Short mmCIF file of C-alpha atoms in Angstrom, two decimals:
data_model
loop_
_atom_site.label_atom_id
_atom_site.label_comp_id
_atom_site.label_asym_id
_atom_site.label_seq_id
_atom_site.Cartn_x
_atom_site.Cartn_y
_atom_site.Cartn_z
CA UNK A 1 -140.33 -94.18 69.20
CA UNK A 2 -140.28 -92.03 65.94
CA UNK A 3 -142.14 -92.81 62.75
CA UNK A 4 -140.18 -92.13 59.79
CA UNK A 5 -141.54 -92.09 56.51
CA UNK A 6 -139.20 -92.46 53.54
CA UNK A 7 -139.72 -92.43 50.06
CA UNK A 8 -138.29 -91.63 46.55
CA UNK A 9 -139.20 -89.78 44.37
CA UNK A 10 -137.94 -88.36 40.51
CA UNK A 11 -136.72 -84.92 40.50
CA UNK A 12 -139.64 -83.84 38.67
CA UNK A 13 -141.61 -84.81 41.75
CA UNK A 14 -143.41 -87.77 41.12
CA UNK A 15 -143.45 -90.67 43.68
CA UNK A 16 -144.55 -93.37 41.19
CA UNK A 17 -143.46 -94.42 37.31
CA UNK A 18 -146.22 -93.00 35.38
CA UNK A 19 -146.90 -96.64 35.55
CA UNK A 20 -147.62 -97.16 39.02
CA UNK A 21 -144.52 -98.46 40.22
CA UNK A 22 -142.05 -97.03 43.12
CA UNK A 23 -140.00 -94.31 41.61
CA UNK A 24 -136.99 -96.23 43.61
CA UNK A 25 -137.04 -99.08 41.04
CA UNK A 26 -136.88 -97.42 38.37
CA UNK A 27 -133.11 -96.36 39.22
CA UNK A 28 -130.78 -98.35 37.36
CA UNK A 29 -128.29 -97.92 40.93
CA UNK A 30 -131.11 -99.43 42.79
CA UNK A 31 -131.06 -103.22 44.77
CA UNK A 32 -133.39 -103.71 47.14
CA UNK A 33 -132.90 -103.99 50.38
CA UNK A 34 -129.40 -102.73 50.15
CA UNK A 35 -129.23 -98.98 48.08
CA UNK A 36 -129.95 -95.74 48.63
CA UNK A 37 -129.40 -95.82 52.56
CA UNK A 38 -131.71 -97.95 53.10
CA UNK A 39 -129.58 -100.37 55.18
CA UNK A 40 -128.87 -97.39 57.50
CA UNK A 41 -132.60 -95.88 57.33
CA UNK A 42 -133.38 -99.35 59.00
CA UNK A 43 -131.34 -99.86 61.76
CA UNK A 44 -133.13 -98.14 64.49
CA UNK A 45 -136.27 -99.39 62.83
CA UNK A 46 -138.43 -102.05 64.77
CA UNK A 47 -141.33 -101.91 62.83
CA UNK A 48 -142.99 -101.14 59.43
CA UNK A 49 -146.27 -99.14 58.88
CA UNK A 50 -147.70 -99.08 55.63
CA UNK A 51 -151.22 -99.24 53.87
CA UNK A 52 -153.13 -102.25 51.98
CA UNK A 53 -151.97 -101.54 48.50
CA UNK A 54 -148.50 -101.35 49.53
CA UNK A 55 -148.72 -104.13 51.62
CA UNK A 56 -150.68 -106.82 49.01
CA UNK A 57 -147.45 -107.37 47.06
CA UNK A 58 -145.67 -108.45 49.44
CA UNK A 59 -147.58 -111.57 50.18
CA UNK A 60 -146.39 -113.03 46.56
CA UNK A 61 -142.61 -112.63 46.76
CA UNK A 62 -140.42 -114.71 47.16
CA UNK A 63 -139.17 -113.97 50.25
CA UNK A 64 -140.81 -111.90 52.74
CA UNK A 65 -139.73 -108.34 53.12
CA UNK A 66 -139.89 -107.49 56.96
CA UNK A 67 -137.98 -110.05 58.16
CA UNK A 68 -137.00 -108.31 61.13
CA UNK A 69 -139.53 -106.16 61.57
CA UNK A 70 -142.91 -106.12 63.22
CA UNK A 71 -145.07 -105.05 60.42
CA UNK A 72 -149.00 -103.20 60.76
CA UNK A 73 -151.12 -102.81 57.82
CA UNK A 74 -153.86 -100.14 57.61
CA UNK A 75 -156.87 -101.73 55.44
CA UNK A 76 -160.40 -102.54 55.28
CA UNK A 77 -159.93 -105.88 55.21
CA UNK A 78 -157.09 -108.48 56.00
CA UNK A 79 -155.88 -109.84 52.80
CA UNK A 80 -156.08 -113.68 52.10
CA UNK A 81 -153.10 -115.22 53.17
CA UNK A 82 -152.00 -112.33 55.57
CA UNK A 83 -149.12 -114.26 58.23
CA UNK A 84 -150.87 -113.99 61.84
CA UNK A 85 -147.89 -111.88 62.95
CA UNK A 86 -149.01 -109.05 60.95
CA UNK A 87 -151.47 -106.97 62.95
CA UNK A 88 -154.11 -104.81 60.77
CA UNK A 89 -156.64 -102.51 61.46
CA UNK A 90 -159.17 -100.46 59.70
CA UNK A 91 -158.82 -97.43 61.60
CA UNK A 92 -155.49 -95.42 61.27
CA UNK A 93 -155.92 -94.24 65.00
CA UNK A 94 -156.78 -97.64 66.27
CA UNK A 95 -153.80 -99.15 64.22
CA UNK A 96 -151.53 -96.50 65.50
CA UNK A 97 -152.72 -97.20 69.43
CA UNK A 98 -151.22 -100.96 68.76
CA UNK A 99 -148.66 -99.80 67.59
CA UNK A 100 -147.44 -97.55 70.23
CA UNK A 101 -148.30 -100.50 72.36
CA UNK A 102 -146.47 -103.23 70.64
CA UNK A 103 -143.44 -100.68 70.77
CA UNK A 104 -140.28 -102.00 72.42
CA UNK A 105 -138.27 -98.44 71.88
CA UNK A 106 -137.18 -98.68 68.13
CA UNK A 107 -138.26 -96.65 65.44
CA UNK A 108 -141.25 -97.51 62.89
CA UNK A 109 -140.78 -97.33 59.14
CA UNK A 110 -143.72 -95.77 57.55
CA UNK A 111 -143.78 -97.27 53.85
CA UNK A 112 -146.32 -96.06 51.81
CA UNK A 113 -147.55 -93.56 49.31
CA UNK A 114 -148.86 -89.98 49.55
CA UNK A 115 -152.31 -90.77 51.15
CA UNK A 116 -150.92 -93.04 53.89
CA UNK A 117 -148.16 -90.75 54.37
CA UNK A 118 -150.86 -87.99 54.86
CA UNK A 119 -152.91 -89.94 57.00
CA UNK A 120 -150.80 -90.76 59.66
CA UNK A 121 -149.06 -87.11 59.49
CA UNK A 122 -152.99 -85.53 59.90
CA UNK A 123 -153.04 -87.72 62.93
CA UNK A 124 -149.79 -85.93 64.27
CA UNK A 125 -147.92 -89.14 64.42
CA UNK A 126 -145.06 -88.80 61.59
CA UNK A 127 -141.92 -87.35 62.79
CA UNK A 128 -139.84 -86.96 60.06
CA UNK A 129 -140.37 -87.53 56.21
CA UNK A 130 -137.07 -88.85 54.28
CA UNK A 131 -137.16 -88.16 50.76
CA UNK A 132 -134.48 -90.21 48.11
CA UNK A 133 -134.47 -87.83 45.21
CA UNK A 134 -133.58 -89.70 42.45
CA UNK A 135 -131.82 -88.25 39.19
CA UNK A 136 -134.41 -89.05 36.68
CA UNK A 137 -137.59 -87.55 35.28
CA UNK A 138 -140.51 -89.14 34.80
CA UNK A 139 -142.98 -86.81 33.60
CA UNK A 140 -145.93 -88.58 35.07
CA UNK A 141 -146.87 -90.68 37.84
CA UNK A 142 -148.38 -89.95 41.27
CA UNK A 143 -147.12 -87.10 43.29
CA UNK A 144 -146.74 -86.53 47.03
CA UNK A 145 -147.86 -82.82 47.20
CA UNK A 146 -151.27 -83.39 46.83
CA UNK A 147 -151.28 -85.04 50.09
CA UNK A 148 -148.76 -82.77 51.89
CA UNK A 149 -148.68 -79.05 50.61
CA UNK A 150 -146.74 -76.18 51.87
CA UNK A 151 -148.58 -75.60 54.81
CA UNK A 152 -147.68 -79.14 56.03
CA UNK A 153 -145.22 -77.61 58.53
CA UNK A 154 -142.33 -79.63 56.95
CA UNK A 155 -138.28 -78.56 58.71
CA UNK A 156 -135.26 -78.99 56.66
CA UNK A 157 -133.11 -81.29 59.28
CA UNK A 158 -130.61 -82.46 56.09
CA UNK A 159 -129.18 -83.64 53.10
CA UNK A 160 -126.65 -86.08 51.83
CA UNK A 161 -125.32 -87.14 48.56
CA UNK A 162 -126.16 -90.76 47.88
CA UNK A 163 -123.91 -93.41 45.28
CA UNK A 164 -125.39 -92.89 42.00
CA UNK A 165 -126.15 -89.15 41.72
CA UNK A 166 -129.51 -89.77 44.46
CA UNK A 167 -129.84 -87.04 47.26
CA UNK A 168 -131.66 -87.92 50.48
CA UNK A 169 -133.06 -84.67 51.91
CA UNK A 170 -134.49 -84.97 55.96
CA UNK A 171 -137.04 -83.05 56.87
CA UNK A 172 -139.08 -83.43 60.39
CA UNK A 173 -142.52 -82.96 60.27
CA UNK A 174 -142.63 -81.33 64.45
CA UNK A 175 -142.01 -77.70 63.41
CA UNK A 176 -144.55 -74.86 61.79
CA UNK A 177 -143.58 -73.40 58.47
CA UNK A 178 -143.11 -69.53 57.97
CA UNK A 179 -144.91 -68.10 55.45
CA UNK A 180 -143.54 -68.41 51.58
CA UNK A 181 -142.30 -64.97 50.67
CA UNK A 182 -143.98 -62.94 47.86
CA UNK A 183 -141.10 -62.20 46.22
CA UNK A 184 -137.71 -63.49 45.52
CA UNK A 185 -134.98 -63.70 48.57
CA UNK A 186 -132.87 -61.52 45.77
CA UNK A 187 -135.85 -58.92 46.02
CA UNK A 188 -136.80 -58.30 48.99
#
């Protein structure tokens, strides 16, 4: 089992519009379920991972957006109208322990922004962190660096070119970082 985190952001580094939505949708290329790689993203996924606040909205759409997934919510409190198939927890350790247990051999999709990203990486359980770097710029919005700075430990794994000018960049989150050089490469 890996957990894979993947998220967009603008390529002024913001994870949200400046207001509040995921930078993914506001990409004129973007239908969800189906852009960006995110049919192939999925297809080793069994599971989805993801926090309260990203989790709430989902309980009003029109159709529900795991279908095939088994989906765990970290959150103080189950929301009203939660489906009983949906395990949460409290506890990010506790959730991930189910997890791990309910695990059949597929991947998990971590969804989520910069805290629960950082959460379950501090715990040592995030494997690799997908970014979709979109070709707009947003000037505003919330950014995933606070969470995860340069002493993260991040590894370049890869890149690809996506339809619409996106570029999904791979890193895995299981090696140590070197140092960031004092001066230019062109310096030194």
């Amino acid at each position: 089992m890996q957990i894979r985190a993947r998220t967009s952001m603008s390529a002024d580094g913001y994870v949200t519009t400046p207001t509040g939505w995921p930078a993914l949708t506001a990409d004129p290329a973007f239908v969800s379920g189906e852009s960006h790689g995110i049919r192939e993203f999925l297809e080793g996924c069994e599971a989805a991972l993801m926090g309260r606040t990203t989790f709430e909205p989902a309980l009003t759409n029109n159709r529900w957006p795991w279908p095939d997934l088994d989906v765990f919510v970290l959150g103080s409190h189950r929301p009203d109208g939660t489906p009983d198939h949906v395990t949460t927890d409290s506890d990010p350790a506790r959730l991930l322990e189910k997890l791990r247990s309910a695990n059949r051999g597929g991947d998990v999709h971590l969804i989520g922004g910069p805290r629960t990203i950082g959460t379950f990486h501090a715990l040592g359980a995030l494997d690799t962190l997908e970014l979709v770097v979109l070709p707009l710029l947003f000037g505003g919005g919330m950014q995933l660096t606070p969470m995860l700075s340069s002493e993260t430990g991040l590894t370049f794994q890869r890149e690809r070119a996506l339809p619409g000018g996106s570029v999904e960049i791979v890193y895995s989150c299981r090696g140590s970082r070197t140092e960031l050089p004092s001066k230019p490469a062109s310096q030194r």
